[in-house]
Structure formats: C-alpha cells, structure tokens
Amino acid sequence: MTVLAQIRPALTLVGVSTLALGFVLPLGFVGAAGLIAPSQAQGSLIERDGHVIGSALIGQTFARPDYFHPRPSATSPAPYNADNSSASNLGPTSKALIDRVRTDIAGRHEVPADALTTSGSGLDPDISPANARDQVARVAAARHL
C-alpha cells in the first residue's frame, strides 16, 4: 500500500469531520434554538421604542437607593461590560478586592455573600432572596412605600 493510499482516507476523514462537526452541527443547533426559543437564542434582548436597551441576562449598575443593587461586577474598566466578560483574578490577599469588599460592607450588618462576591461571568443580573431582603427597607423608603 502506498503512502498516498494511506493519507487519502485520513485527509478525507479530517475534511468530513471538520465540515460535519465544525459547520453542519453548530448551524443545526443555532437553527433549532431559533425555532425552539427565539428570544433566548438572540440573547434575551430588551427593547424600548424599537431600540435594544439591554439584555435580561446581563446586569446593570444601579446606584440609586430606589433600585435593588446587583451583585458586584468583575468586568473592568466598566461594570457589566459584556465585551470584558470574565471572572476577576483577584485573590483573597488582593488589596483591590479587600478595599472593594470593605466599601461594600460599610454600614451594613450581616451581608449576604452575593452582595460581596462577583458571579462567574461577572455579568449576572440575579441576586439571592437574602440579598433582596437586605435591600427591601432602603428601596421601600426611597419609593415612599
């Protein structure tokens, strides 16, 4: 058997596998997702007056007292910037992390963990029920409820 006879099936297998697994399968999943869950497949975008203003999957910075504050963002330089999606690389001895946590807990009693820690992606909008309960009095007072 010649070298060419051995290489041809190997190259054919690589080409067919690349085509099937690199193009056909991913496009099939994208198409199926678009049919099954179109909003989620497009990023759960939020529109106002025909313009995209955000995504239900990405948190936003809320500093005003009449809004529930999200968990801290790990993205920098701008918080909740999806272009910089990643967890922080700050360890327990990091001065930047220690300073941020000290600022976050200033004037508070027992603080839920998710009020001080970032999510894995650094973008998650969700807070725990404990974190929400911790903020209810502030939000209610600011909204005169």
Coordinates of C-alpha atoms in Angstrom, one line a residue:
M1 CA 0.0 0.0 0.0
T2 CA 1.4 3.4 -1.0
V3 CA 1.7 6.4 1.3
L4 CA -0.9 8.3 -0.8
A5 CA -3.4 5.4 -0.4
Q6 CA -2.9 5.7 3.4
I7 CA -3.1 9.5 3.5
R8 CA -6.2 9.9 1.3
P9 CA -8.7 8.3 3.7
A10 CA -7.1 10.1 6.7
L11 CA -7.5 13.5 4.9
T12 CA -11.0 12.7 3.8
L13 CA -12.0 11.8 7.4
V14 CA -10.5 15.1 8.7
G15 CA -12.3 17.1 6.0
V16 CA -15.7 15.4 6.5
S17 CA -15.3 15.6 10.3
T18 CA -14.4 19.3 10.1
L19 CA -17.4 20.0 7.8
A20 CA -19.8 18.0 9.9
L21 CA -18.7 19.0 13.4
G22 CA -17.4 22.5 12.7
F23 CA -20.2 23.7 10.4
V24 CA -23.2 21.5 10.0
L25 CA -23.7 20.6 13.7
P26 CA -23.3 24.1 15.1
L27 CA -25.5 25.6 12.4
G28 CA -28.1 22.9 13.1
F29 CA -28.1 23.8 16.8
V30 CA -28.4 27.5 16.1
G31 CA -31.3 26.8 13.8
A32 CA -33.0 24.6 16.3
A33 CA -32.5 27.1 19.1
G34 CA -34.0 29.8 16.9
L35 CA -37.1 27.7 16.3
I36 CA -37.5 26.4 19.9
A37 CA -36.6 29.5 21.9
P38 CA -36.1 32.5 19.5
S39 CA -35.8 35.2 22.2
Q40 CA -33.2 33.3 24.2
A41 CA -31.3 32.4 21.0
Q42 CA -30.9 36.1 20.2
G43 CA -29.6 37.0 23.7
S44 CA -32.9 37.8 25.6
L45 CA -32.7 41.4 24.3
I46 CA -34.8 44.1 25.9
E47 CA -36.2 46.7 23.6
R48 CA -37.8 50.1 24.2
D49 CA -39.3 52.1 21.3
G50 CA -37.8 49.7 18.8
H51 CA -34.2 50.1 20.2
V52 CA -32.3 47.5 22.1
I53 CA -31.5 48.9 25.5
G54 CA -30.0 45.8 27.2
S55 CA -30.3 42.1 27.8
A56 CA -32.2 40.2 30.6
L57 CA -29.0 38.1 31.0
I58 CA -26.6 41.0 31.8
G59 CA -26.7 43.0 34.9
Q60 CA -26.6 46.8 35.1
T61 CA -25.2 49.2 37.6
F62 CA -27.9 50.6 39.8
A63 CA -26.6 53.1 42.4
R64 CA -29.8 55.0 43.2
P65 CA -31.4 53.9 46.5
D66 CA -34.8 53.3 44.9
Y67 CA -33.4 50.3 42.9
F68 CA -32.2 46.9 44.1
H69 CA -28.4 46.9 43.7
P70 CA -27.0 43.9 41.8
R71 CA -24.0 41.8 42.9
P72 CA -20.6 43.4 42.1
S73 CA -19.4 43.1 38.6
A74 CA -16.0 41.6 37.8
T75 CA -15.6 43.4 34.4
S76 CA -13.4 46.4 34.1
P77 CA -12.9 49.2 33.4
A78 CA -16.7 49.5 33.0
P79 CA -19.0 47.3 35.2
Y80 CA -21.3 44.8 33.4
N81 CA -19.5 45.3 30.1
A82 CA -20.1 42.1 28.1
D83 CA -17.0 42.8 26.0
N84 CA -14.9 42.1 29.1
S85 CA -16.8 39.0 30.3
S86 CA -14.7 37.1 32.7
A87 CA -14.3 36.3 36.4
S88 CA -11.9 38.6 38.3
N89 CA -8.5 37.4 39.0
L90 CA -8.4 38.9 42.5
G91 CA -7.4 36.5 45.2
P92 CA -8.0 36.7 49.0
T93 CA -4.8 38.7 49.5
S94 CA -5.6 41.3 46.8
K95 CA -5.6 44.8 48.2
A96 CA -8.1 45.9 45.4
L97 CA -10.5 43.1 46.4
I98 CA -10.2 43.8 50.2
D99 CA -10.8 47.5 49.6
R100 CA -13.9 46.8 47.4
V101 CA -15.4 44.4 50.0
R102 CA -14.7 46.9 52.8
T103 CA -16.5 49.6 50.9
D104 CA -19.4 47.2 50.1
I105 CA -20.0 46.2 53.7
A106 CA -19.6 49.7 55.2
G107 CA -22.6 50.5 57.4
R108 CA -24.3 47.1 56.9
H109 CA -24.8 44.3 59.4
E110 CA -24.9 40.7 58.2
V111 CA -24.3 40.8 54.4
P112 CA -25.3 38.0 52.0
A113 CA -22.4 36.5 50.2
D114 CA -23.7 37.5 46.7
A115 CA -23.7 41.2 47.8
L116 CA -19.9 41.0 48.1
T117 CA -18.9 38.4 45.5
T118 CA -19.0 38.5 41.8
S119 CA -20.5 35.8 39.7
G120 CA -18.5 33.5 37.5
S121 CA -19.1 35.6 34.4
G122 CA -19.1 38.9 36.2
L123 CA -22.3 39.9 34.4
D124 CA -25.2 38.1 36.1
P125 CA -28.2 40.3 37.0
D126 CA -29.7 37.9 39.6
I127 CA -29.5 38.4 43.4
S128 CA -30.4 36.0 46.1
P129 CA -33.6 36.3 48.2
A130 CA -31.4 37.1 51.2
N131 CA -29.7 40.0 49.2
A132 CA -33.1 41.3 48.1
R133 CA -34.5 41.1 51.7
D134 CA -31.4 43.0 52.9
Q135 CA -32.2 45.9 50.4
V136 CA -36.0 46.0 50.9
A137 CA -36.1 48.7 53.6
R138 CA -33.8 51.0 51.6
V139 CA -35.9 50.6 48.4
A140 CA -39.2 51.0 50.2
A141 CA -38.1 54.1 52.0
A142 CA -36.7 55.6 48.7
R143 CA -40.0 54.9 47.0
H144 CA -42.1 56.0 49.9
L145 CA -43.8 52.7 50.4

